[in-house]
Each structure stands twice: as structure tokens, then as C-alpha cells.
Amino acid sequence: MSICFEKLSHEYSPGTPFAFLALKDINLTFAEGKMTAIIGATGSGKTTLVQHLNGLLLPTEGRVTVNDHVIEAGKKYPKIKDLRKGVGLVFQFAENQLFEETIIKDVSFGPKNFGATEEEARERAVRSLKIVGITEDMFEKSPLELSGGQKRRVAIAGILAMRPRILVLDEPTAGLDPQGAANMMELFKRINKENGITVLIVTHNMEHVLDYCDEVVVLGKGRLLMQTDISTFFENEEYMKKAGIDPPSIVRFKRFLKEKGLELPADVLSIEELAAEIAGRYRR
Amino acid sequence: MKNITLGQYIPLDSFFHRLDPRSKICAMVAMMIAVFIPAGFIGYALIGAILIMCVFISRLQVDFIIKAMKPMIFMMIFLFVVNIFVVKSGTLLVSFWIFNIYSGAIIETLYIVIRLLLMIMITTLLTATTKPMDLTLGLEHLMGPLEKIKVPTHDIAMMVALALRFIPTLIEEADRILKAQASRGVDLENGTLREKINAILSLIVPMFVSCFQRADDLADAMEARGYAVGAPRVRYKKLAFTAGDYIVIIGANLVLLAVIAIKIWVIK
């Protein structure tokens, strides 16, 4: 389950007055089974990048390799459906894609498209809905009756029901309340850990990156700025400045402690660890 | 879906871009009438020369105009084929099997094709150099006199403006939903009829839902900012004629007169 970008560029509307080079010469490999955050300012090419993963966008230069699928610039790829079966892509505001009369039907839509039988699709739908925390009494309701957060969960269940080996999430927590967003991140982490699914997540929330992800990829103006593991990234002030982001509160607190003369190890990145570390040092 | 050239505004800075939308609309009408006057190839040559000059003044790229004409190719071929069978005037040029091609057919087809091309050039010049909003504002002003006979010109203009405003937004939305459903295995190209209908439904239903939501939100947003149907309004943007506007209107009408003159004295 490897994902690899080689010298990939993507230009929108090439040859028109609206031509726009969204990605420039991206060389990138995503580690298998990890949870990677893709960050960068608005318009830095994050969404464009992830849409290459299941062939929604094709490179205008270079190539993408996802497992044994190789998509090269300027060539039509015949096995695109097979590729999409293995890569679940959850869009921004995914709740907008619901369309069936009932929740259960909507969630079974994906698996059925990829060749599952009616019962198989239903069974998978039930399981995915339970994973995202939608209870059985709601299965026969119309998706339109749900709240925004619930709709989002149903939409995500719709992707999970496809049983992808790679899960790509484009700002899955945008517009959710903090608790709902945290629950959702927990859910992705669980899917990542328990099923060994590679998770790529586009986000603006640095607390989430810090708390849940293993690796971070930073894009800026269509270029790859850096790819590194979480503790290195948050330890290095220079990196964060380069990425143009404000450090999460715990990183700021550690910096404050460092100024005051208390230096803590780089991998201490959660409140619990921090508390234990400090307590350990001052225990008589 | 992003390659729609016809009717697209190109943000540039040129003499035409700065003109008052009203004068551009008036000039367009005059030129359109001129195109419909059968003044032969001399008339078309005159209109064509003026329009090509206008394209250069407007700073639009020539291939943009050509691209706008592309959708007409099919229609032109169709017209040509029909005319060859139907028109039997002029001299017989070629005759083989059951086909007899007359010179009249060729000339007739050329007339129609040129007329279409000129019309596309005129409308492209207008829409590519005028923001949709300005266009509706101009239309509203020009429809002004109709208000006397109780035509709700402002409401019509507002509706047209909103519709135009949301075309790109809806295209973007459709593109996003299409991609989201494609990620769920929807395939619009292959599959049985039933599957295809389901595929289209998966696009249309979310589009409907989001359109209604958008309309609701927009109505609320407008009311929150004090918009009331039928209430008097003041304008942020005031339309004013400059010397250029008079030149364009007079110029377009001169072309129209010249074409009429050619029709009367030259072609007979």
C-alpha cells in the first residue's frame, strides 16, 4: 500500500486565460499504515494533491503511483474504478453528497457501485454506520432530517463502507463543534490503528495534527515545503515559521518553559505526558 | 465543464471594457441588425473588418474568439449538407450520382455561415468585455421606460443578475459533487441505463438540495441587509456616458447605415 508522487505538476485550464499551475514538481512518498497530515495555507494545493490519489485529477506532468496503479501525465488510465475502490476520498463538506431516501441506502451506494451484492452492501453499511456512531433507529430516516454533524458522519460511513485500504480526508472536521471534531479525529485514529489503514488528512487544525497524526506534509504555493515526523516538526520553530502556522498551545507552553529554564524532551507532546514529565522532575 | 467560452467575461483593461454597458448593448443591437441586412459579401466584409478591428481594440486573444465559434462547426456542416440538397439556383457546378451541386447552394451556405460567425463575434465581444452584473444593470436602465406600463424591470434585472452570479458557483458545486460521487464509484460513461439514471440522480438530488439551501440563505442575507421587494433603491454604481460611448453608438449606427446604403445602391 504505497503512495508515491514523482515530479508531479498539475495545471488547471491549461492554454486558457485562466490557466493556473496548482502543483509544481511534487516528489513525495507516503508511509504505509501511518496517519499523515497535509497542511498549508489556503490555495497551497492540498485539495489538488489529494484528488490525484484516486484519479479525479490526472497529472499534467510527472506521475502518481498508488499500489500497483501507475497514473502518468497525458495518458488515460483504464483501471480507474479499481483504483477508486481502494482509495476512499472524503470531500470537504461531504454531507452535500447524500442523495438517497434513507441513510442506509445512501451508505450502501458506494459498495454497490463497486460490485457488492445487495445484502453484502447492506451489511457493510450497517457496520460502517455503527463505527461512526449512527444508531440503528436512524437507519431508515432520510439523510435530510439529520443535523450537520450527523450528516457528515453518514457521508464518512458511505466511504468506509467501500472498505478502502487508503482513506483520504479533505478537512473532515471543518465546521464541526470542538467536541464533535475531536470525536471524529479519534474515529480516524482508531480506523488507522485497528485496521492498519493509511490515513491522509488535510487540515488546518494544528492541535489535531499534534494529537493524532504521525507525519506531516507541508505545502506552500503548490510546492512541497517539507515532510517530517510530528515531533521534529513541532520542535523546530524554523519549520513552523516556514509553514506559516501558529504553534499549538502545548508547543507554546513548552517554549515558555524552555525560556524559563525547563527543557523537556521533543516527544512529549500531550498534556498527560507533559504533566507526568514535570511531576517526575519535581518529585522529591 | 470549465471550458465554456461562450458568454464568459475576460477581465482585461481596454477601451471596450471601460465603456458603459448601455452603449455596448445599443451598439450590439445595431450591429446585429446590420448583420441581418442582406448586403452581400461587400456588406459582410465591411462588418467583419470593423469587428476584427474591435477585437484588437478589446485586447481579447484571437484564439479565444475562435474557441467561442467552435461549437458552431457542427451546425455549419449540417447547414451545408441541407443546402446542397435543397438549393437549386445558380449554375450547376458538379454533378455525380444523384447529387447536383449548384453555385447557389455554396453561396447561400457561405452567407449563413458568415452571418453566424459575425453574430458570435458580436455577442462574444459584448459578454467578454462586460461583467455580467454590469450587463444586467445596463439592461435594467434600457428597460426603464417599460416601468411606466407596470413591468417590474428591477425585479427582472435582479433575477437575471442573481442567476448569472450563481452560474460559476453552481458549476463549481456540480463539479465537486460529481467528483465526490465518482469517488464512490459512480461512472457516468459506462453501465446499464438503470445505472446511468442512478448516477445522474446522485448528482441532481444533491444539486437540488444545495440550490434550495443557497436560495434560502441568500434571501435571508439580502433581507438582513435591508433588501425589500418593490422598495426604492439607490445605486452604488452610477452609469455615465463618456465620449467613447457616443463614439461607439454613433460608429455602430454608421456601420448599419453603410450596410443599408450598400444594400440599396450597390447590390440593388
Short mmCIF file of C-alpha atoms in Angstrom, two decimals, chain B residues 6-218:
data_model
loop_
_atom_site.label_atom_id
_atom_site.label_comp_id
_atom_site.label_asym_id
_atom_site.label_seq_id
_atom_site.Cartn_x
_atom_site.Cartn_y
_atom_site.Cartn_z
CA LEU B 6 -19.41 31.45 -24.93
CA GLY B 7 -20.60 34.23 -22.68
CA GLN B 8 -17.55 34.25 -20.43
CA TYR B 9 -16.20 37.53 -19.09
CA ILE B 10 -12.47 38.10 -19.58
CA PRO B 11 -11.09 40.58 -17.06
CA LEU B 12 -8.83 42.89 -19.05
CA ASP B 13 -8.41 46.62 -19.29
CA SER B 14 -9.32 48.04 -22.66
CA PHE B 15 -11.38 50.75 -24.29
CA PHE B 16 -14.28 48.31 -24.60
CA HIS B 17 -14.03 47.11 -21.03
CA ARG B 18 -14.38 50.65 -19.75
CA LEU B 19 -17.43 51.50 -21.85
CA ASP B 20 -20.89 51.98 -20.37
CA PRO B 21 -22.83 48.70 -20.70
CA ARG B 22 -25.78 50.59 -22.17
CA SER B 23 -23.80 51.85 -25.12
CA LYS B 24 -22.36 48.41 -25.70
CA ILE B 25 -25.83 46.86 -25.72
CA CYS B 26 -27.13 49.56 -28.13
CA ALA B 27 -24.13 49.07 -30.39
CA MET B 28 -24.65 45.32 -30.32
CA VAL B 29 -28.28 45.69 -31.38
CA ALA B 30 -27.31 48.00 -34.25
CA MET B 31 -24.61 45.59 -35.43
CA MET B 32 -26.97 42.63 -35.19
CA ILE B 33 -29.50 44.40 -37.39
CA ALA B 34 -26.70 45.20 -39.83
CA VAL B 35 -25.76 41.50 -40.00
CA PHE B 36 -29.33 40.61 -40.93
CA ILE B 37 -29.47 43.05 -43.84
CA PRO B 38 -28.68 41.05 -46.97
CA ALA B 39 -26.00 43.32 -48.36
CA GLY B 40 -23.95 40.58 -49.97
CA PHE B 41 -20.30 39.84 -49.41
CA ILE B 42 -19.37 43.53 -49.54
CA GLY B 43 -21.63 44.24 -46.55
CA TYR B 44 -20.24 41.30 -44.61
CA ALA B 45 -16.70 42.29 -45.46
CA LEU B 46 -17.37 45.74 -44.03
CA ILE B 47 -18.94 44.39 -40.82
CA GLY B 48 -16.23 41.75 -40.50
CA ALA B 49 -13.43 44.30 -40.90
CA ILE B 50 -14.97 46.58 -38.26
CA LEU B 51 -15.43 43.63 -35.86
CA ILE B 52 -11.88 42.38 -36.30
CA MET B 53 -10.69 45.88 -35.51
CA CYS B 54 -12.90 45.84 -32.41
CA VAL B 55 -11.41 42.50 -31.29
CA PHE B 56 -7.95 44.04 -31.42
CA ILE B 57 -9.07 47.13 -29.52
CA SER B 58 -10.67 44.89 -26.87
CA ARG B 59 -7.32 43.10 -26.36
CA LEU B 60 -9.07 39.72 -26.43
CA GLN B 61 -6.95 36.87 -27.67
CA VAL B 62 -7.85 35.79 -31.18
CA ASP B 63 -7.93 32.11 -30.22
CA PHE B 64 -10.48 32.95 -27.52
CA ILE B 65 -12.85 34.24 -30.21
CA ILE B 66 -12.10 31.24 -32.42
CA LYS B 67 -12.84 28.92 -29.49
CA ALA B 68 -16.19 30.62 -29.00
CA MET B 69 -17.02 29.81 -32.62
CA LYS B 70 -16.08 26.15 -32.36
CA PRO B 71 -19.45 24.88 -31.13
CA MET B 72 -20.95 26.18 -34.37
CA ILE B 73 -18.89 23.90 -36.61
CA PHE B 74 -21.41 21.09 -36.36
CA MET B 75 -24.25 23.45 -37.24
CA MET B 76 -22.33 24.78 -40.23
CA ILE B 77 -21.72 21.30 -41.60
CA PHE B 78 -25.37 20.48 -41.11
CA LEU B 79 -26.45 23.64 -42.94
CA PHE B 80 -24.05 22.94 -45.75
CA VAL B 81 -25.37 19.41 -46.25
CA VAL B 82 -29.00 20.53 -46.18
CA ASN B 83 -28.38 23.41 -48.57
CA ILE B 84 -26.63 21.22 -51.10
CA PHE B 85 -29.75 19.09 -51.43
CA VAL B 86 -32.30 21.86 -51.27
CA VAL B 87 -30.97 24.89 -53.12
CA LYS B 88 -31.10 24.53 -56.89
CA SER B 89 -30.36 28.04 -58.10
CA GLY B 90 -27.34 29.41 -59.96
CA THR B 91 -25.22 27.34 -62.29
CA LEU B 92 -24.61 23.63 -61.99
CA LEU B 93 -21.08 23.13 -60.69
CA VAL B 94 -20.64 19.42 -60.05
CA SER B 95 -22.89 16.53 -60.85
CA PHE B 96 -22.32 12.96 -59.73
CA TRP B 97 -24.64 10.04 -58.98
CA ILE B 98 -27.81 11.69 -57.57
CA PHE B 99 -26.09 14.84 -56.38
CA ASN B 100 -26.17 18.09 -58.25
CA ILE B 101 -24.27 20.91 -56.60
CA TYR B 102 -25.29 24.37 -57.72
CA SER B 103 -23.34 27.57 -57.19
CA GLY B 104 -26.39 29.00 -55.41
CA ALA B 105 -26.09 26.35 -52.69
CA ILE B 106 -22.49 27.25 -51.98
CA ILE B 107 -23.19 30.97 -51.86
CA GLU B 108 -26.28 30.51 -49.71
CA THR B 109 -24.36 28.37 -47.21
CA LEU B 110 -21.50 30.80 -47.09
CA TYR B 111 -23.95 33.59 -46.35
CA ILE B 112 -25.42 31.75 -43.39
CA VAL B 113 -22.06 30.66 -42.05
CA ILE B 114 -20.60 34.15 -42.25
CA ARG B 115 -23.72 35.59 -40.66
CA LEU B 116 -23.44 33.13 -37.75
CA LEU B 117 -19.74 33.83 -37.29
CA LEU B 118 -20.35 37.58 -37.24
CA MET B 119 -23.15 37.17 -34.70
CA ILE B 120 -20.94 35.11 -32.42
CA MET B 121 -18.20 37.70 -32.72
CA ILE B 122 -20.60 40.47 -31.74
CA THR B 123 -22.05 38.68 -28.73
CA THR B 124 -18.63 37.45 -27.60
CA LEU B 125 -17.31 41.00 -27.81
CA LEU B 126 -20.15 42.15 -25.58
CA THR B 127 -20.06 39.40 -22.96
CA ALA B 128 -16.27 39.07 -22.84
CA THR B 129 -15.78 42.77 -22.14
CA THR B 130 -18.75 43.36 -19.82
CA LYS B 131 -19.18 41.95 -16.34
CA PRO B 132 -22.47 40.05 -16.04
CA MET B 133 -23.51 42.42 -13.29
CA ASP B 134 -22.89 45.48 -15.44
CA LEU B 135 -24.73 43.84 -18.27
CA THR B 136 -27.87 43.39 -16.19
CA LEU B 137 -27.52 46.89 -14.81
CA GLY B 138 -27.39 48.21 -18.37
CA LEU B 139 -30.40 46.12 -19.34
CA GLU B 140 -32.33 47.41 -16.36
CA HIS B 141 -31.64 51.00 -17.41
CA LEU B 142 -32.59 50.32 -21.00
CA MET B 143 -35.82 48.63 -19.86
CA GLY B 144 -36.57 51.66 -17.68
CA PRO B 145 -39.35 53.06 -19.86
CA LEU B 146 -41.25 49.78 -19.52
CA GLU B 147 -41.74 50.56 -15.85
CA LYS B 148 -44.47 53.00 -16.93
CA ILE B 149 -46.58 50.06 -18.08
CA LYS B 150 -46.04 48.23 -14.77
CA VAL B 151 -43.26 45.88 -15.93
CA PRO B 152 -41.18 45.05 -12.81
CA THR B 153 -37.90 45.86 -14.54
CA HIS B 154 -35.91 45.98 -11.35
CA ASP B 155 -37.10 42.56 -10.20
CA ILE B 156 -36.36 41.09 -13.61
CA ALA B 157 -32.87 42.59 -13.58
CA MET B 158 -32.25 41.33 -10.04
CA MET B 159 -33.36 37.84 -11.01
CA VAL B 160 -31.13 37.81 -14.08
CA ALA B 161 -28.22 39.19 -12.06
CA LEU B 162 -28.62 36.52 -9.37
CA ALA B 163 -28.93 33.76 -11.94
CA LEU B 164 -25.76 34.93 -13.68
CA ARG B 165 -23.96 35.36 -10.38
CA PHE B 166 -24.62 31.77 -9.38
CA ILE B 167 -23.69 30.06 -12.64
CA PRO B 168 -20.00 29.71 -11.77
CA THR B 169 -20.84 28.79 -8.18
CA LEU B 170 -23.19 26.05 -9.32
CA ILE B 171 -20.73 24.76 -11.90
CA GLU B 172 -18.15 24.51 -9.14
CA GLU B 173 -20.64 22.77 -6.88
CA ALA B 174 -21.66 20.32 -9.60
CA ASP B 175 -18.01 19.60 -10.26
CA ARG B 176 -17.43 18.86 -6.59
CA ILE B 177 -20.46 16.61 -6.19
CA LEU B 178 -19.58 14.82 -9.42
CA LYS B 179 -16.12 14.14 -8.05
CA ALA B 180 -17.46 13.06 -4.67
CA GLN B 181 -19.81 10.57 -6.33
CA ALA B 182 -17.08 9.41 -8.70
CA SER B 183 -15.07 8.58 -5.57
CA ARG B 184 -17.99 6.41 -4.52
CA GLY B 185 -17.79 4.51 -7.77
CA VAL B 186 -20.27 6.41 -9.93
CA ASP B 187 -19.43 6.02 -13.57
CA LEU B 188 -21.35 8.28 -15.92
CA GLU B 189 -19.87 6.81 -19.06
CA ASN B 190 -20.27 3.07 -18.65
CA GLY B 191 -23.00 0.88 -17.24
CA THR B 192 -26.59 -0.04 -17.98
CA LEU B 193 -29.35 2.52 -18.46
CA ARG B 194 -30.57 1.91 -14.92
CA GLU B 195 -27.12 2.52 -13.51
CA LYS B 196 -26.77 5.65 -15.56
CA ILE B 197 -30.08 7.03 -14.32
CA ASN B 198 -28.97 6.33 -10.77
CA ALA B 199 -25.66 8.04 -11.48
CA ILE B 200 -27.39 11.16 -12.74
CA LEU B 201 -29.75 11.12 -9.75
CA SER B 202 -26.74 11.08 -7.45
CA LEU B 203 -25.75 14.41 -9.00
CA ILE B 204 -29.16 16.04 -9.39
CA VAL B 205 -30.57 15.38 -5.93
CA PRO B 206 -27.66 16.96 -4.02
CA MET B 207 -27.67 19.85 -6.50
CA PHE B 208 -31.35 20.50 -5.86
CA VAL B 209 -30.88 20.33 -2.12
CA SER B 210 -27.97 22.74 -2.19
CA CYS B 211 -29.73 25.13 -4.61
CA PHE B 212 -32.72 25.45 -2.31
CA GLN B 213 -30.45 25.91 0.69
CA ARG B 214 -28.47 28.55 -1.13
CA ALA B 215 -31.62 30.37 -2.23
CA ASP B 216 -32.89 30.37 1.34
CA ASP B 217 -29.61 31.64 2.74
CA LEU B 218 -29.36 34.27 0.05
#
